[in-house]
Amino acid sequence: MPQLVRSDEELLAGHDPASFELFYARHVDDLLGFFSRRTRDAELSADLTAETFAAALLGRRRFRPEAGAANAWLFGIAMKKLADAQRRGYAERRACRRLGMERLELSDDDLARIETLGDDSRASALLEALAVDQRRAIRAHVVEERSYAEIAEAEQVSEAVVRKRVSRGLAAVRTRMGARR
């Protein structure tokens, strides 16, 4: 008898460990790739991925499907974890300690796999589908971590224009990923 495929929303609503394990399995590679592209540090990527899933596990009762897709919710958590790590210069470990999770010791094969995920073409495809000005603004601000002022000067436009390009481009990416406003 064929097994029914449960949606992410159903998996997050489940209270059994197996449901969250399936949700984790569906999204772990995407999240590792996301962090790898942003940090260029495989160990930090693994730490941030673990922290993101720990926070998702602890907060899954707060997930509301009417607010957007489950993967967008997960990546929202990921963005907050990344911002925390960048602001403080280290990955937040509270959620992992709270769950009794230890830091993973990664093999060379694990590190190579994570770095390969960082080169995943899905992110590039999403960016390539944007208007050229939005794509350049997002790459400069999000990937290269340049300030709006620096980008505005290089592009010879106002900071407001750069902010709008980044905002509109990210909104288009969210829409393509299945997120709702």
Short mmCIF file of C-alpha atoms in Angstrom, two decimals:
data_model
loop_
_atom_site.label_atom_id
_atom_site.label_comp_id
_atom_site.label_asym_id
_atom_site.label_seq_id
_atom_site.Cartn_x
_atom_site.Cartn_y
_atom_site.Cartn_z
CA MET A 1 0.00 0.00 0.00
CA PRO A 2 1.51 3.39 -0.96
CA GLN A 3 2.51 5.66 1.91
CA LEU A 4 0.86 9.08 2.00
CA VAL A 5 3.21 12.03 1.75
CA ARG A 6 2.52 14.42 4.59
CA SER A 7 2.86 18.16 4.04
CA ASP A 8 5.34 20.25 6.03
CA GLU A 9 2.40 21.83 7.80
CA GLU A 10 1.11 18.41 8.89
CA LEU A 11 4.57 17.40 10.05
CA LEU A 12 4.94 20.55 12.17
CA ALA A 13 1.48 20.04 13.66
CA GLY A 14 2.40 16.48 14.67
CA HIS A 15 3.50 15.99 18.24
CA ASP A 16 5.54 12.84 17.66
CA PRO A 17 9.31 12.87 17.14
CA ALA A 18 8.97 11.04 13.81
CA SER A 19 7.01 13.96 12.29
CA PHE A 20 9.71 16.48 13.10
CA GLU A 21 12.36 14.03 11.95
CA LEU A 22 10.71 13.91 8.51
CA PHE A 23 10.49 17.71 8.42
CA TYR A 24 14.18 17.87 9.32
CA ALA A 25 15.14 15.36 6.63
CA ARG A 26 13.28 17.37 3.98
CA HIS A 27 14.99 20.65 4.76
CA VAL A 28 18.39 19.96 6.31
CA ASP A 29 20.33 20.07 3.03
CA ASP A 30 18.68 23.32 1.93
CA LEU A 31 19.46 24.91 5.28
CA LEU A 32 23.06 23.67 5.32
CA GLY A 33 23.52 25.04 1.81
CA PHE A 34 22.01 28.38 2.78
CA PHE A 35 24.33 28.76 5.78
CA SER A 36 27.33 27.54 3.82
CA ARG A 37 26.78 30.15 1.12
CA ARG A 38 26.42 32.88 3.72
CA THR A 39 29.24 31.96 6.11
CA ARG A 40 31.72 30.04 3.93
CA ASP A 41 32.43 28.07 7.14
CA ALA A 42 31.22 24.47 7.16
CA GLU A 43 31.42 24.03 10.93
CA LEU A 44 29.54 27.25 11.62
CA SER A 45 27.00 26.20 8.98
CA ALA A 46 26.43 22.93 10.80
CA ASP A 47 26.09 24.73 14.15
CA LEU A 48 23.60 27.26 12.77
CA THR A 49 21.60 24.49 11.09
CA ALA A 50 21.38 22.60 14.37
CA GLU A 51 20.34 25.75 16.22
CA THR A 52 17.71 26.59 13.63
CA PHE A 53 16.14 23.15 13.85
CA ALA A 54 16.33 23.24 17.65
CA ALA A 55 14.48 26.57 17.64
CA ALA A 56 11.96 25.20 15.12
CA LEU A 57 11.36 22.15 17.30
CA LEU A 58 10.85 24.29 20.39
CA GLY A 59 8.62 26.76 18.54
CA ARG A 60 6.69 24.55 16.14
CA ARG A 61 3.44 25.13 18.03
CA ARG A 62 3.73 28.81 17.04
CA PHE A 63 3.88 27.99 13.31
CA ARG A 64 0.79 29.32 11.53
CA PRO A 65 0.22 27.96 7.99
CA GLU A 66 -1.99 30.94 7.12
CA ALA A 67 1.05 33.21 7.59
CA GLY A 68 3.16 31.42 4.98
CA ALA A 69 4.80 28.21 3.91
CA ALA A 70 6.67 26.06 6.43
CA ASN A 71 9.98 26.38 4.59
CA ALA A 72 9.66 30.18 4.62
CA TRP A 73 8.97 30.01 8.38
CA LEU A 74 12.07 27.81 8.83
CA PHE A 75 14.23 30.18 6.78
CA GLY A 76 12.89 33.09 8.84
CA ILE A 77 14.28 31.37 11.91
CA ALA A 78 17.51 30.70 10.02
CA MET A 79 17.90 34.38 9.13
CA LYS A 80 17.53 35.34 12.80
CA LYS A 81 20.12 32.76 13.83
CA LEU A 82 22.50 34.00 11.16
CA ALA A 83 22.02 37.62 12.22
CA ASP A 84 22.70 36.66 15.84
CA ALA A 85 25.86 34.80 14.85
CA GLN A 86 27.11 37.65 12.69
CA ARG A 87 26.32 40.29 15.29
CA ARG A 88 28.10 38.49 18.10
CA GLY A 89 30.70 36.72 16.03
CA TYR A 90 29.72 33.25 17.22
CA ALA A 91 26.79 30.89 16.89
CA GLU A 92 24.15 31.07 19.61
CA ARG A 93 24.26 27.79 21.55
CA ARG A 94 21.39 28.22 24.04
CA ALA A 95 18.81 26.27 22.06
CA CYS A 96 21.21 23.38 21.57
CA ARG A 97 22.14 23.27 25.27
CA ARG A 98 18.47 23.45 26.20
CA LEU A 99 17.84 20.31 24.15
CA GLY A 100 21.01 18.64 25.40
CA MET A 101 22.58 18.71 21.94
CA GLU A 102 26.35 18.53 21.71
CA ARG A 103 28.49 20.15 19.04
CA LEU A 104 28.91 17.80 16.11
CA GLU A 105 32.39 16.69 15.24
CA LEU A 106 32.44 16.80 11.46
CA SER A 107 34.59 14.58 9.29
CA ASP A 108 36.37 15.88 6.21
CA ASP A 109 33.67 14.19 4.10
CA ASP A 110 30.95 16.02 6.07
CA LEU A 111 32.70 19.36 5.60
CA ALA A 112 33.13 18.75 1.86
CA ARG A 113 29.42 17.80 1.51
CA ILE A 114 28.30 20.97 3.29
CA GLU A 115 30.57 23.12 1.13
CA THR A 116 29.12 21.45 -1.98
CA LEU A 117 25.62 22.34 -0.78
CA GLY A 118 26.77 25.95 -0.51
CA ASP A 119 27.30 25.96 -4.24
CA ASP A 120 23.74 24.70 -4.85
CA SER A 121 22.21 26.11 -8.00
CA ARG A 122 18.73 26.63 -6.48
CA ALA A 123 19.75 29.90 -4.83
CA SER A 124 21.45 31.06 -8.01
CA ALA A 125 18.36 30.18 -10.05
CA LEU A 126 16.14 32.25 -7.75
CA LEU A 127 18.47 35.24 -8.09
CA GLU A 128 18.83 34.86 -11.84
CA ALA A 129 15.06 35.12 -12.24
CA LEU A 130 15.09 38.65 -10.75
CA ALA A 131 15.45 41.93 -12.59
CA VAL A 132 19.12 42.82 -13.08
CA ASP A 133 19.05 45.80 -10.69
CA GLN A 134 17.39 43.73 -7.95
CA ARG A 135 19.80 40.82 -8.46
CA ARG A 136 22.84 43.14 -8.22
CA ALA A 137 21.47 44.86 -5.13
CA ILE A 138 20.74 41.58 -3.35
CA ARG A 139 24.14 40.10 -4.22
CA ALA A 140 25.89 43.25 -3.02
CA HIS A 141 23.91 43.60 0.22
CA VAL A 142 23.08 40.02 1.20
CA VAL A 143 25.92 37.97 -0.26
CA GLU A 144 28.79 40.48 -0.19
CA GLU A 145 27.41 42.18 2.97
CA ARG A 146 28.00 45.69 1.63
CA SER A 147 26.12 48.60 3.19
CA TYR A 148 23.27 50.35 1.38
CA ALA A 149 25.37 53.51 1.29
CA GLU A 150 28.29 51.72 -0.35
CA ILE A 151 26.04 50.10 -2.96
CA ALA A 152 24.24 53.39 -3.65
CA GLU A 153 27.54 55.14 -4.27
CA ALA A 154 28.76 52.40 -6.61
CA GLU A 155 25.46 52.31 -8.52
CA GLN A 156 25.10 56.12 -8.47
CA VAL A 157 21.60 55.99 -7.00
CA SER A 158 20.13 56.91 -3.62
CA GLU A 159 20.17 54.57 -0.61
CA ALA A 160 16.35 54.52 -0.78
CA VAL A 161 16.52 53.12 -4.31
CA VAL A 162 18.95 50.40 -3.20
CA ARG A 163 16.76 49.52 -0.20
CA LYS A 164 13.72 49.28 -2.46
CA ARG A 165 15.57 47.04 -4.94
CA VAL A 166 16.69 44.69 -2.16
CA SER A 167 13.24 44.68 -0.57
CA ARG A 168 11.40 44.02 -3.82
CA GLY A 169 13.90 41.38 -4.90
CA LEU A 170 13.67 39.51 -1.60
CA ALA A 171 9.87 39.69 -1.75
CA ALA A 172 9.99 38.13 -5.22
CA VAL A 173 12.29 35.37 -3.95
CA ARG A 174 9.96 34.67 -1.01
CA THR A 175 7.02 34.45 -3.40
CA ARG A 176 8.89 32.01 -5.64
CA MET A 177 9.75 29.90 -2.57
CA GLY A 178 6.06 29.67 -1.71
CA ALA A 179 5.85 32.19 1.13
CA ARG A 180 2.78 34.36 1.57
CA ARG A 181 2.69 37.86 2.98
#
